[in-house]
Coordinates of C-alpha atoms in Angstrom, one line a residue:
M1 CA 9.1 2.2 -3.3
N2 CA 10.0 5.1 -2.4
S3 CA 8.8 4.9 1.4
L4 CA 9.6 8.3 3.8
R5 CA 8.3 6.4 6.2
Y6 CA 11.1 3.7 5.6
D7 CA 13.3 4.5 3.8
L8 CA 13.5 7.4 7.3
E9 CA 13.8 4.3 9.7
R10 CA 16.5 2.5 8.1
S11 CA 18.6 5.5 7.6
L12 CA 18.4 5.2 12.1
R13 CA 19.6 1.9 12.2
Q14 CA 22.0 2.3 9.6
A15 CA 23.5 4.9 11.4
L16 CA 23.0 2.6 15.0
R17 CA 24.4 -0.5 13.3
D18 CA 27.5 1.8 12.0
A19 CA 28.1 3.1 15.2
I20 CA 27.6 -0.6 17.8
A21 CA 29.6 -1.8 15.1
T22 CA 32.5 1.3 15.2
L23 CA 32.0 1.1 19.4
F24 CA 32.1 -2.1 20.8
Q25 CA 33.1 -4.9 17.6
L26 CA 29.5 -6.0 17.4
N27 CA 27.6 -6.8 14.4
L28 CA 23.7 -6.1 14.8
E29 CA 20.4 -7.3 11.8
L30 CA 18.8 -4.0 10.6
E31 CA 16.3 -5.7 11.6
T32 CA 16.6 -6.1 15.4
I33 CA 17.1 -2.4 16.5
S34 CA 13.7 -1.3 17.4
I35 CA 12.7 2.2 15.6
N36 CA 10.1 3.4 18.3
A37 CA 7.9 6.0 17.9
S38 CA 7.9 8.3 21.6
D39 CA 5.3 8.5 24.2
R40 CA 6.2 11.6 25.8
A41 CA 7.5 15.4 23.7
E42 CA 10.8 15.5 26.0
F43 CA 12.0 12.1 24.7
G44 CA 11.5 12.9 21.0
D45 CA 9.7 11.9 17.5
L46 CA 11.7 8.5 17.8
S47 CA 14.2 6.9 19.9
C48 CA 15.7 3.7 19.7
P49 CA 16.5 0.9 22.5
L50 CA 19.1 -0.4 23.8
L51 CA 19.2 -2.6 27.3
S52 CA 19.8 -5.1 25.9
L53 CA 23.1 -4.8 25.1
A54 CA 24.0 -4.2 28.6
K55 CA 24.0 -8.1 29.2
Q56 CA 26.2 -8.7 26.0
L57 CA 28.6 -5.9 26.8
H58 CA 29.0 -6.1 30.1
T59 CA 27.9 -2.2 30.1
K60 CA 24.8 0.1 31.6
P61 CA 22.6 0.2 29.5
I62 CA 23.0 4.2 29.6
E63 CA 26.3 4.2 29.5
I64 CA 25.8 2.7 25.6
A65 CA 23.5 5.0 24.6
E66 CA 25.8 8.6 25.5
K67 CA 28.4 5.9 23.7
V68 CA 26.6 5.5 20.7
Q69 CA 24.4 9.2 20.1
A70 CA 28.5 10.8 20.1
A71 CA 28.9 8.5 17.8
L72 CA 26.4 9.2 15.0
P73 CA 26.7 11.0 12.4
P74 CA 24.6 13.5 9.9
I75 CA 21.6 11.1 9.5
P76 CA 19.0 13.0 6.9
Y77 CA 15.6 14.5 8.2
V78 CA 17.1 13.9 12.3
A79 CA 17.2 18.1 13.8
K80 CA 19.2 16.5 17.3
T81 CA 19.1 13.2 18.9
T82 CA 19.8 12.8 22.6
V83 CA 20.2 10.5 25.9
T84 CA 18.6 9.0 28.2
A85 CA 17.5 6.3 31.5
P86 CA 18.1 3.7 31.6
G87 CA 19.0 3.4 28.1
Y88 CA 17.2 6.0 24.5
V89 CA 18.6 7.1 22.3
N90 CA 16.5 9.6 21.2
F91 CA 15.5 11.2 16.9
F92 CA 14.3 14.5 16.9
L93 CA 12.9 15.1 13.7
D94 CA 13.4 18.6 11.3
F95 CA 10.2 18.7 10.2
P96 CA 10.3 21.4 8.1
A97 CA 13.0 19.0 5.8
L98 CA 9.8 16.4 6.9
W99 CA 7.2 18.9 6.1
R100 CA 9.2 19.6 2.7
E101 CA 8.8 15.8 1.4
V102 CA 6.1 15.4 2.9
T103 CA 3.8 17.9 0.8
D104 CA 6.1 16.6 -2.1
R105 CA 5.2 13.6 -2.0
V106 CA 1.1 13.2 -1.5
N107 CA -0.1 13.0 -5.3
T108 CA 2.4 9.8 -5.4
T109 CA 2.3 6.6 -5.8
G110 CA 4.7 4.4 -4.8
G111 CA 6.4 3.5 -7.7
G112 CA 10.4 1.7 -7.5
F113 CA 9.5 -0.6 -4.5
W114 CA 8.3 -2.9 -7.5
N115 CA 10.5 -3.6 -10.4
K116 CA 7.9 -2.8 -13.2
T117 CA 8.4 -5.4 -15.4
E118 CA 8.1 -7.9 -13.2
K119 CA 4.1 -9.4 -12.7
V120 CA 1.9 -9.6 -10.4
L121 CA -1.2 -12.1 -10.9
I122 CA -3.6 -12.6 -8.0
E123 CA -6.3 -15.1 -8.2
H124 CA -9.0 -14.9 -6.4
T125 CA -13.0 -15.1 -5.2
S126 CA -13.1 -18.3 -7.9
V127 CA -16.6 -19.3 -5.8
N128 CA -18.1 -22.9 -7.7
P129 CA -20.3 -22.2 -10.6
N130 CA -23.6 -23.8 -9.0
K131 CA -25.1 -21.2 -6.8
A132 CA -24.9 -18.0 -5.7
A133 CA -21.3 -16.4 -3.8
H134 CA -22.7 -16.2 0.3
T135 CA -21.0 -13.9 2.8
G136 CA -18.2 -16.9 3.2
H137 CA -16.4 -16.2 -0.1
L138 CA -17.1 -12.6 0.9
R139 CA -13.8 -12.8 2.5
N140 CA -11.1 -13.4 -0.3
A141 CA -13.1 -11.4 -2.5
V142 CA -12.6 -8.9 -0.5
L143 CA -8.4 -9.7 1.1
G144 CA -7.4 -10.4 -3.5
D145 CA -8.8 -7.2 -4.5
S146 CA -7.5 -5.2 -1.2
L147 CA -4.3 -6.8 -1.9
A148 CA -4.6 -6.0 -6.0
R149 CA -5.4 -2.2 -5.4
I150 CA -2.2 -2.1 -3.3
Y151 CA 0.5 -3.9 -5.9
R152 CA -1.0 -1.6 -7.9
F153 CA 0.1 1.4 -5.9
A154 CA 3.0 0.1 -4.9
G155 CA 3.9 0.2 -9.4
A156 CA 3.2 -3.3 -10.1
P157 CA 1.8 -4.6 -13.3
V158 CA -0.7 -7.2 -12.1
E159 CA -3.2 -9.9 -13.0
V160 CA -6.5 -10.5 -11.7
Q161 CA -7.7 -14.2 -12.7
N162 CA -11.5 -15.4 -11.2
Y163 CA -10.7 -19.3 -11.7
I164 CA -14.5 -21.6 -13.2
D165 CA -14.1 -25.3 -11.6
D166 CA -17.4 -25.4 -14.5
L167 CA -16.3 -29.5 -14.6
G168 CA -16.8 -29.9 -10.9
V169 CA -19.2 -31.8 -8.3
Q170 CA -21.3 -28.9 -7.7
V171 CA -22.1 -27.5 -11.0
A172 CA -23.1 -31.4 -11.7
D173 CA -25.9 -31.7 -8.4
V174 CA -27.8 -29.5 -10.3
V175 CA -27.7 -30.3 -13.6
T176 CA -28.3 -33.6 -12.7
A177 CA -31.7 -32.2 -10.8
L178 CA -32.1 -29.9 -13.7
T179 CA -32.4 -33.1 -16.1
L180 CA -34.9 -35.1 -13.1
P181 CA -37.4 -36.6 -14.6
S182 CA -40.5 -34.1 -13.4
A183 CA -42.8 -35.8 -13.0
D184 CA -40.9 -38.3 -9.8
Y185 CA -39.5 -34.6 -8.2
E186 CA -42.1 -32.6 -8.2
D187 CA -41.2 -30.8 -5.1
R188 CA -38.0 -29.4 -6.9
P189 CA -38.0 -25.6 -7.5
Q190 CA -39.1 -24.2 -10.2
R191 CA -36.2 -21.8 -12.6
E192 CA -40.2 -19.1 -12.9
H193 CA -40.7 -18.6 -9.7
Y194 CA -36.9 -16.3 -9.4
E195 CA -35.7 -13.8 -10.7
K196 CA -32.1 -14.4 -9.9
P197 CA -31.1 -17.7 -12.2
D198 CA -27.9 -17.9 -9.0
Y199 CA -31.1 -17.6 -6.9
F200 CA -32.4 -20.5 -7.5
Y201 CA -29.9 -22.2 -8.6
W202 CA -28.1 -22.0 -4.4
D203 CA -31.8 -23.9 -3.5
L204 CA -32.3 -26.5 -7.0
Y205 CA -28.6 -27.3 -5.5
T206 CA -29.8 -27.4 -1.5
W207 CA -33.1 -29.2 -2.4
F208 CA -30.7 -32.1 -5.1
N209 CA -28.4 -32.2 -1.7
A210 CA -31.2 -33.3 1.0
H211 CA -32.4 -36.1 -0.7
T212 CA -30.2 -37.7 2.1
V213 CA -30.1 -41.8 3.1
K214 CA -28.9 -42.6 6.7
V215 CA -25.8 -45.5 5.9
Q216 CA -23.4 -47.3 8.6
Q217 CA -20.2 -47.3 9.1
E218 CA -17.2 -48.9 9.4
D219 CA -16.7 -47.6 13.2
G220 CA -21.1 -47.9 13.2
S221 CA -21.8 -44.6 13.3
M222 CA -24.9 -43.2 11.2
K223 CA -23.9 -40.6 8.4
D224 CA -26.0 -39.2 5.9
E225 CA -24.9 -39.6 1.9
L226 CA -27.2 -38.6 -0.9
D227 CA -29.9 -41.1 -1.8
P228 CA -28.3 -44.4 -4.0
K229 CA -30.3 -42.9 -6.8
L230 CA -29.8 -39.7 -7.0
E231 CA -25.8 -40.9 -6.9
T232 CA -26.0 -43.0 -9.9
K233 CA -27.7 -39.5 -11.5
R234 CA -24.7 -38.3 -10.3
K235 CA -22.0 -40.4 -12.4
Q236 CA -23.8 -40.7 -15.2
T237 CA -23.6 -36.5 -14.7
M238 CA -19.8 -36.4 -14.6
H239 CA -19.1 -39.5 -16.3
A240 CA -21.3 -37.4 -20.1
I241 CA -19.7 -34.2 -18.5
E242 CA -15.8 -35.9 -19.3
A243 CA -17.6 -37.2 -22.4
G244 CA -18.4 -33.6 -23.9
D245 CA -21.4 -35.4 -24.0
P246 CA -22.9 -31.6 -25.6
D247 CA -26.9 -32.3 -24.3
V248 CA -25.3 -31.8 -21.2
T249 CA -22.2 -29.6 -21.7
A250 CA -24.9 -27.3 -23.2
V251 CA -26.8 -27.1 -20.2
V252 CA -23.1 -26.8 -17.7
D253 CA -22.7 -23.7 -20.1
Q254 CA -25.8 -22.4 -19.5
V255 CA -26.0 -22.8 -15.9
A256 CA -22.2 -21.7 -15.5
T257 CA -22.4 -18.6 -17.2
E258 CA -25.7 -17.7 -16.2
V259 CA -23.7 -17.6 -12.4
V260 CA -20.6 -15.8 -13.5
D261 CA -22.3 -13.5 -14.9
A262 CA -24.3 -13.4 -10.8
H263 CA -21.1 -13.5 -9.4
L264 CA -19.6 -10.7 -11.8
A265 CA -22.7 -8.6 -11.2
T266 CA -22.6 -9.6 -7.6
M267 CA -19.2 -8.6 -6.9
A268 CA -19.4 -5.4 -9.2
R269 CA -21.3 -3.8 -6.4
L270 CA -17.7 -3.8 -4.0
G271 CA -15.9 -2.7 -6.0
I272 CA -15.0 -6.0 -7.2
A273 CA -13.5 -6.3 -11.3
Y274 CA -11.1 -9.0 -13.0
D275 CA -8.8 -9.2 -15.4
L276 CA -9.7 -12.7 -16.5
L277 CA -12.0 -15.1 -16.8
V278 CA -10.0 -18.9 -16.2
W279 CA -12.8 -21.6 -17.3
E280 CA -12.1 -25.8 -15.9
S281 CA -12.7 -27.2 -18.8
D282 CA -10.5 -25.1 -21.1
I283 CA -7.9 -26.5 -19.4
I284 CA -8.7 -30.2 -20.2
K285 CA -10.3 -29.3 -23.7
L286 CA -6.4 -27.5 -23.7
K287 CA -4.9 -31.3 -22.3
L288 CA -2.8 -29.0 -20.0
W289 CA -2.4 -31.6 -17.2
E290 CA -1.2 -34.9 -20.0
H291 CA 1.2 -31.3 -21.1
V292 CA 2.3 -31.0 -17.7
F293 CA 1.9 -34.9 -16.6
N294 CA 4.6 -36.2 -19.0
L295 CA 7.3 -33.4 -17.3
L296 CA 6.6 -34.7 -14.6
K297 CA 7.5 -38.5 -14.7
A298 CA 10.6 -37.2 -16.8
K299 CA 12.0 -35.7 -13.5
K300 CA 10.6 -38.0 -11.5
A301 CA 8.4 -35.5 -9.7
V302 CA 5.4 -38.7 -9.3
H303 CA 5.5 -41.8 -8.8
Y304 CA 3.2 -44.3 -9.8
R305 CA 2.1 -46.9 -7.0
T306 CA 2.4 -50.7 -7.7
A307 CA 1.0 -52.2 -4.1
G308 CA -0.2 -50.5 -0.7
V309 CA -3.6 -48.4 -0.1
N310 CA -2.5 -46.2 -3.0
Q311 CA -2.4 -49.1 -5.4
G312 CA -2.0 -47.8 -9.3
T313 CA -2.8 -44.4 -8.0
W314 CA 0.3 -41.8 -9.4
V315 CA 1.4 -39.4 -6.0
V316 CA 3.7 -37.2 -4.9
E317 CA 5.5 -37.7 -2.4
Y318 CA 5.4 -36.2 0.5
G319 CA 7.3 -36.4 3.3
D320 CA 8.8 -39.8 4.6
P321 CA 8.4 -41.5 1.3
N322 CA 7.5 -44.6 4.3
Q323 CA 4.7 -43.1 4.8
E324 CA 2.5 -43.2 2.5
K325 CA -1.0 -40.9 4.1
E326 CA 1.6 -38.4 3.2
D327 CA 1.7 -38.2 -0.7
K328 CA -0.6 -37.2 -2.2
I329 CA -2.4 -38.5 -5.4
L330 CA -2.9 -36.2 -8.2
V331 CA -4.7 -39.0 -9.8
R332 CA -6.7 -41.8 -8.9
S333 CA -6.5 -45.8 -10.3
D334 CA -9.5 -44.9 -11.8
G335 CA -7.4 -42.5 -14.7
S336 CA -9.7 -39.3 -12.6
L337 CA -7.7 -36.5 -11.7
V338 CA -7.6 -35.0 -7.8
Y339 CA -8.2 -30.8 -8.1
T340 CA -4.5 -30.2 -6.8
A341 CA -3.3 -31.9 -10.3
K342 CA -4.9 -29.6 -12.4
D343 CA -3.9 -26.7 -9.9
I344 CA -0.3 -28.0 -10.3
A345 CA -0.9 -27.3 -14.9
Y346 CA -2.3 -23.7 -13.4
Q347 CA 0.7 -22.8 -11.9
M348 CA 2.9 -23.0 -14.4
W349 CA 1.2 -21.7 -16.5
K350 CA 1.0 -18.6 -14.3
F351 CA 4.5 -18.2 -13.9
G352 CA 4.6 -19.2 -18.3
L353 CA 6.3 -22.0 -17.9
V354 CA 4.5 -24.9 -20.5
D355 CA 4.6 -23.7 -24.3
I356 CA 1.2 -24.2 -24.5
D357 CA -1.6 -21.0 -23.8
F358 CA -5.7 -21.1 -24.3
H359 CA -7.1 -18.6 -26.8
Y360 CA -9.4 -16.1 -25.8
R361 CA -12.7 -14.0 -25.6
L362 CA -14.1 -10.4 -24.1
W363 CA -16.4 -11.5 -21.7
P364 CA -19.1 -9.0 -22.7
T365 CA -21.7 -8.6 -18.8
Q366 CA -18.2 -6.8 -17.5
S367 CA -15.6 -3.5 -19.4
G368 CA -12.5 -5.5 -20.1
L369 CA -13.1 -9.0 -18.5
W370 CA -11.1 -11.4 -21.0
S371 CA -12.9 -15.5 -20.5
T372 CA -10.2 -18.4 -21.5
T373 CA -11.8 -20.6 -24.3
S374 CA -10.1 -23.8 -26.2
D375 CA -12.3 -22.8 -29.8
A376 CA -10.5 -21.0 -32.1
N377 CA -14.0 -20.0 -33.3
K378 CA -15.1 -18.1 -30.3
A379 CA -11.7 -16.1 -29.7
T380 CA -11.4 -12.5 -30.0
G381 CA -9.6 -11.2 -32.6
G382 CA -6.1 -8.7 -31.3
H383 CA -6.6 -8.5 -27.6
P384 CA -3.9 -6.7 -26.1
H385 CA -2.8 -9.1 -23.2
Q386 CA -0.3 -11.4 -22.1
F387 CA -2.2 -13.6 -20.0
G388 CA 0.6 -15.3 -17.9
R389 CA 4.2 -15.2 -17.3
A390 CA 4.4 -14.1 -14.2
A391 CA 6.5 -13.2 -11.7
R392 CA 4.8 -13.7 -8.3
V393 CA 1.5 -15.1 -8.0
I394 CA -0.7 -15.3 -4.7
N395 CA -3.1 -17.5 -4.5
V396 CA -6.3 -16.6 -2.2
I397 CA -7.6 -19.7 -0.7
D398 CA -9.6 -20.8 2.7
K399 CA -6.4 -22.0 5.0
R400 CA -7.8 -24.6 5.1
Q401 CA -6.3 -25.9 2.0
A402 CA -2.9 -24.9 2.5
Y403 CA -1.7 -28.9 2.1
P404 CA -2.6 -29.0 -1.6
Q405 CA -1.1 -25.9 -2.2
E406 CA 2.3 -27.2 -0.8
I407 CA 2.1 -29.7 -3.5
V408 CA 1.6 -27.4 -5.8
Y409 CA 5.0 -25.6 -5.6
K410 CA 6.8 -28.3 -4.3
S411 CA 6.0 -30.0 -8.0
L412 CA 7.7 -26.5 -9.5
A413 CA 10.6 -26.7 -7.2
N414 CA 10.6 -30.5 -8.4
L415 CA 9.9 -29.7 -11.7
G416 CA 13.2 -27.4 -11.4
F417 CA 11.1 -24.1 -11.2
S418 CA 13.0 -23.1 -7.0
E419 CA 12.5 -20.2 -8.3
Q420 CA 8.8 -19.9 -9.2
S421 CA 7.8 -21.8 -6.6
A422 CA 9.7 -19.3 -4.1
N423 CA 7.3 -17.0 -5.8
S424 CA 3.9 -18.6 -5.5
L425 CA 2.3 -17.6 -2.5
H426 CA -0.3 -18.9 -1.0
L427 CA -2.6 -16.3 1.0
A428 CA -4.6 -18.7 3.5
Y429 CA -8.0 -17.0 4.7
D430 CA -9.8 -18.3 7.7
V431 CA -13.9 -18.9 7.9
V432 CA -16.4 -16.0 7.7
S433 CA -19.6 -16.5 10.3
L434 CA -21.8 -14.7 11.9
S435 CA -22.8 -13.4 15.2
P436 CA -26.1 -14.4 16.2
A437 CA -27.7 -11.3 16.0
T438 CA -26.3 -10.2 12.6
A439 CA -28.1 -14.3 12.1
E440 CA -30.3 -13.4 13.0
R441 CA -31.8 -10.1 11.2
M442 CA -30.3 -12.0 7.6
G443 CA -32.5 -15.1 8.1
I444 CA -31.1 -17.6 10.1
D445 CA -32.3 -20.4 12.2
T446 CA -30.1 -18.9 15.4
G447 CA -32.2 -21.6 18.2
S448 CA -29.1 -23.6 18.7
G449 CA -27.7 -20.8 20.8
A450 CA -24.5 -20.2 18.7
K451 CA -21.8 -18.2 19.5
S452 CA -21.7 -17.9 15.5
Y453 CA -23.1 -18.9 12.2
P454 CA -20.7 -20.8 9.8
M455 CA -21.7 -20.6 6.3
S456 CA -22.6 -24.1 4.5
G457 CA -23.7 -23.7 0.8
R458 CA -24.7 -27.9 0.7
K459 CA -26.9 -27.1 3.1
G460 CA -27.9 -24.4 2.3
I461 CA -27.2 -22.4 5.5
G462 CA -25.5 -19.3 4.4
V463 CA -26.5 -15.3 3.5
K464 CA -25.9 -14.7 0.0
I465 CA -23.1 -11.6 -1.0
D466 CA -26.6 -9.4 -2.2
D467 CA -29.1 -10.0 0.4
F468 CA -25.6 -9.4 2.6
I469 CA -25.3 -5.8 1.3
D470 CA -28.9 -5.0 0.8
Q471 CA -29.3 -6.0 4.5
T472 CA -26.2 -3.6 4.7
I473 CA -28.2 -0.5 3.4
A474 CA -31.2 -0.7 5.1
A475 CA -29.4 -0.9 8.4
V476 CA -27.6 2.6 7.5
K477 CA -30.4 4.0 6.5
E478 CA -32.3 2.5 10.2
R479 CA -29.9 4.9 12.5
T480 CA -29.0 8.2 9.1
P481 CA -32.8 7.6 7.7
E482 CA -31.8 11.4 5.8
V483 CA -29.0 9.6 4.2
T484 CA -29.6 9.6 -0.6
T485 CA -29.1 5.8 -1.3
E486 CA -25.5 6.8 -3.4
I487 CA -24.4 7.4 0.0
A488 CA -26.3 4.8 2.1
E489 CA -24.6 2.0 -0.2
G490 CA -21.0 4.0 -0.5
L491 CA -21.8 3.2 4.5
A492 CA -22.5 -0.4 3.1
I493 CA -19.7 -1.2 0.9
A494 CA -16.7 0.4 3.2
T495 CA -18.5 -1.3 6.6
I496 CA -18.5 -4.6 5.4
R497 CA -14.8 -4.7 2.4
Y498 CA -13.2 -2.9 6.5
Y499 CA -14.5 -5.5 8.5
M500 CA -13.4 -8.0 6.2
L501 CA -9.7 -7.2 6.1
S502 CA -10.0 -5.5 9.9
L503 CA -8.2 -9.1 11.3
G504 CA -5.6 -11.1 10.2
A505 CA -6.7 -12.9 7.4
D506 CA -5.3 -16.3 9.3
K507 CA -8.0 -15.5 12.4
E508 CA -11.0 -16.4 12.1
L509 CA -13.8 -13.6 11.4
T510 CA -17.3 -13.0 12.7
F511 CA -19.2 -10.1 11.4
D512 CA -21.6 -7.8 13.8
I513 CA -23.1 -5.7 11.8
D514 CA -24.2 -3.4 15.0
Q515 CA -20.4 -3.3 15.9
A516 CA -19.1 -3.1 12.4
L517 CA -22.2 0.2 10.9
K518 CA -20.7 2.3 14.9
A519 CA -19.7 5.4 13.5
T520 CA -16.6 5.8 16.1
G521 CA -14.3 3.3 17.0
N522 CA -11.8 0.6 14.4
T523 CA -14.8 0.8 11.6
G524 CA -15.3 1.4 8.4
V525 CA -18.0 4.5 8.8
Y526 CA -15.8 5.4 11.6
I527 CA -12.6 5.8 9.1
M528 CA -15.4 8.2 5.4
Y529 CA -17.3 10.0 8.3
S530 CA -13.4 11.1 9.2
Y531 CA -12.7 11.9 5.4
A532 CA -15.8 13.9 4.9
R533 CA -15.4 16.9 7.4
A534 CA -11.5 17.4 6.4
A535 CA -13.6 17.4 2.5
N536 CA -15.8 19.3 5.2
I537 CA -13.2 21.8 6.6
L538 CA -11.7 22.5 2.8
A539 CA -15.4 23.1 1.3
K540 CA -15.9 25.7 3.5
V541 CA -12.6 28.4 2.7
S542 CA -12.0 30.0 -0.4
D543 CA -8.5 29.7 -0.4
D544 CA -6.9 27.8 -3.0
I545 CA -4.9 25.3 -1.1
G546 CA -1.7 25.0 -2.4
P547 CA 1.3 23.0 -1.6
T548 CA 3.8 25.2 0.8
T549 CA 6.8 24.4 2.2
T550 CA 6.3 27.0 4.6
M551 CA 5.4 26.0 8.7
P552 CA 5.4 27.8 11.9
D553 CA 8.5 27.7 14.4
E554 CA 6.9 25.5 16.3
L555 CA 4.8 22.3 15.9
S556 CA 2.2 21.2 18.7
A557 CA 2.9 17.2 19.5
I558 CA 0.3 16.1 17.9
E559 CA 1.0 18.1 15.1
R560 CA 4.6 16.7 14.8
T561 CA 2.8 13.1 15.7
L562 CA 0.1 13.7 12.5
I563 CA 2.8 14.5 9.5
L564 CA 5.2 11.6 11.1
K565 CA 1.7 9.4 10.1
L566 CA 1.2 11.1 6.7
A567 CA 5.1 10.8 5.5
S568 CA 4.0 6.8 7.2
L569 CA 1.7 5.5 4.0
D570 CA 3.7 4.2 1.8
Q571 CA 5.4 2.2 5.0
A572 CA 2.6 0.8 5.5
I573 CA 1.7 -0.1 1.9
R574 CA 5.9 -1.6 1.8
K575 CA 4.6 -3.8 5.0
S576 CA 1.1 -4.8 3.7
I577 CA 3.1 -5.9 0.5
V578 CA 6.4 -7.5 2.2
Q579 CA 3.4 -9.6 4.2
D580 CA 0.1 -10.3 1.9
D581 CA -1.7 -8.8 4.2
P582 CA -4.1 -6.0 3.9
N583 CA -4.8 -5.6 7.3
H584 CA -1.1 -3.8 8.0
L585 CA -3.2 -0.5 5.4
I586 CA -6.4 -0.9 7.6
Q587 CA -4.3 -0.1 11.1
Y588 CA -2.4 2.0 9.4
V589 CA -5.9 3.6 8.5
F590 CA -7.3 4.0 11.7
E591 CA -4.0 4.9 13.1
L592 CA -4.2 7.7 11.1
A593 CA -8.2 8.8 11.5
T594 CA -7.3 9.1 14.9
G595 CA -4.1 11.2 14.7
F596 CA -6.0 13.4 12.7
S597 CA -9.3 13.7 15.2
T598 CA -6.7 14.5 18.5
F599 CA -5.6 17.2 15.6
Y600 CA -9.0 18.6 14.9
E601 CA -10.7 18.2 18.1
S602 CA -7.3 20.0 20.1
T603 CA -6.7 22.9 17.4
P604 CA -8.3 25.3 15.9
I605 CA -8.3 25.7 12.2
L606 CA -10.2 28.0 10.5
K607 CA -10.5 30.3 13.4
G608 CA -7.3 29.9 14.8
D609 CA -4.8 31.6 14.9
P610 CA -4.5 33.6 10.9
H611 CA -0.5 33.1 10.2
L612 CA -1.2 29.7 11.5
R613 CA -4.7 29.0 9.0
P614 CA -2.7 28.4 5.3
F615 CA -0.4 25.9 7.0
R616 CA -2.8 23.9 8.7
L617 CA -5.5 24.0 6.2
Q618 CA -3.1 22.7 4.3
L619 CA -2.3 19.5 6.5
V620 CA -6.2 19.0 6.4
A621 CA -5.6 18.5 3.2
L622 CA -2.6 16.6 3.2
Y623 CA -4.5 14.6 5.1
Q624 CA -7.8 14.1 3.6
Q625 CA -5.4 13.0 0.2
T626 CA -3.0 10.3 2.2
L627 CA -6.7 8.8 3.7
A628 CA -7.6 9.1 0.0
N629 CA -5.4 7.1 -1.5
A630 CA -5.1 4.8 1.4
M631 CA -8.5 4.2 1.8
N632 CA -9.1 3.9 -2.3
C633 CA -6.2 1.3 -1.8
L634 CA -8.8 -1.0 0.6
G635 CA -11.0 -0.3 -1.8
I636 CA -13.5 2.1 0.0
P637 CA -15.3 5.3 -1.4
P638 CA -14.0 8.3 -0.2
L639 CA -17.4 10.7 0.0
D640 CA -17.4 14.6 0.4
K641 CA -20.4 14.1 2.3
I642 CA -22.1 11.8 4.3

């Protein structure tokens, strides 16, 4: 990506590194040379502290700075350099040149940073198809979708996949509950009482798992376990699914299809879409695992245990081979597979490392969405995509799955696919919970007095995403009853998506609706109001605001700061990609909006000096476009009026 701010700072670091090497025979890594925005005009726009070199060179830092400054060559976009105590080299930027470059680049994406032939495959959402999606799933989907948007902005070909675990025990629970004799379970939820199928299955799943009995454990403690009668029924269902019993698989298909369609509709409300649905049942029917298992055995990347606690299993050795607890079982002693086994096969397919492929069919409820199928008769002919075969694979998965993901990537390396292993990324995220006030608003019992309330699908504790969106829209209308439904929905989506990205993915997130809806501070609402403010200014002028390369002889410090921030979008995009976390773009957007707010409040734009009006209007227009680019990367709708 051609990043103006990134390229500028890299040029500064290279010039500083070369000068230091020539003067002091000291070779520094570029990343160790700090470039910071100056907080005072007399210190320039950017500065580099050299104090840390004083101890190494046994020289006063001010003397080091003076020698380095004198040895610097001309640097693009730098007008002059100075030195200030105790040991800083300051850079005053050539703003006319910077301004011309900003106006040239504002409507271009960052193509160039990412090789356009190297596909990025992102798997996200992947909610079990047995019930409605809840707020605990939101962070996954928003993270994955935002990262996909950011990669696309950077010029990368992106493929988004949603993995559908239609063979899991969660689906089996629902299918078992559906097939129980009504006479014995009269309190079972009934389908006709529900408008949405995923809501019905939510209650049915909760009802089924509420049938527990107390079982004493080895340590003497008591634990709730599923009623033995229902456990037997569940196992019968699982065996029937594995055997391909047509009556049972028909029910599985019905449940999974209805729930997947509901999930797609829910995510579409948040602007989230997918390229391909990958069904676990197709992976099994394709015998993808058997193919990969043979490769693993041939490469001695898996080992059969003939004794010990893991006797009869196939494992991946991890860490000390004498510590069997560190081995990861892939195939149980009864021949059944753990999830990680299928994940290894799926990961290899994503990279195009197996000579087996699915058939594909168009999915009817989302435009342009494809689905795997193992049935050639159901395939849609002439699909335009070549799925998989990625250069980089990002799996957005709960951080509690870090160990299984490590096993997947280790297995690729053990098979000789070191490059693909290195290009496999687990985007790990922490859980989402609700604040007490928000939980109470959403109908959760807060009598326990907990500081936050996490979700639990098995216990039926959680807020469905559709209800969450509806409640957020209602909260917007309570605060601003004059807004239209379209605007209220836009503000709600901005509120939810922005808050989900407001902390680094590795940090636990507690959603508080009152905090998230604030019109000031680091919130999605604040960003949307900032965009609308710029749009309102531009709507008041009849002038044709076109690109201009002219600017005043003198700029205020506020204007200089805003222009430099406008030049920094691609740097934020680059950082989000390098660290695979959209939170870096969130930080940039907030700083950009704050800079514009300062400019707006301190600078007469429409009624000031008429000679400055064209430049300032152009600055507003550039701000609006830059912010729109960033908002689109975050999935936040830019609305001209609020």
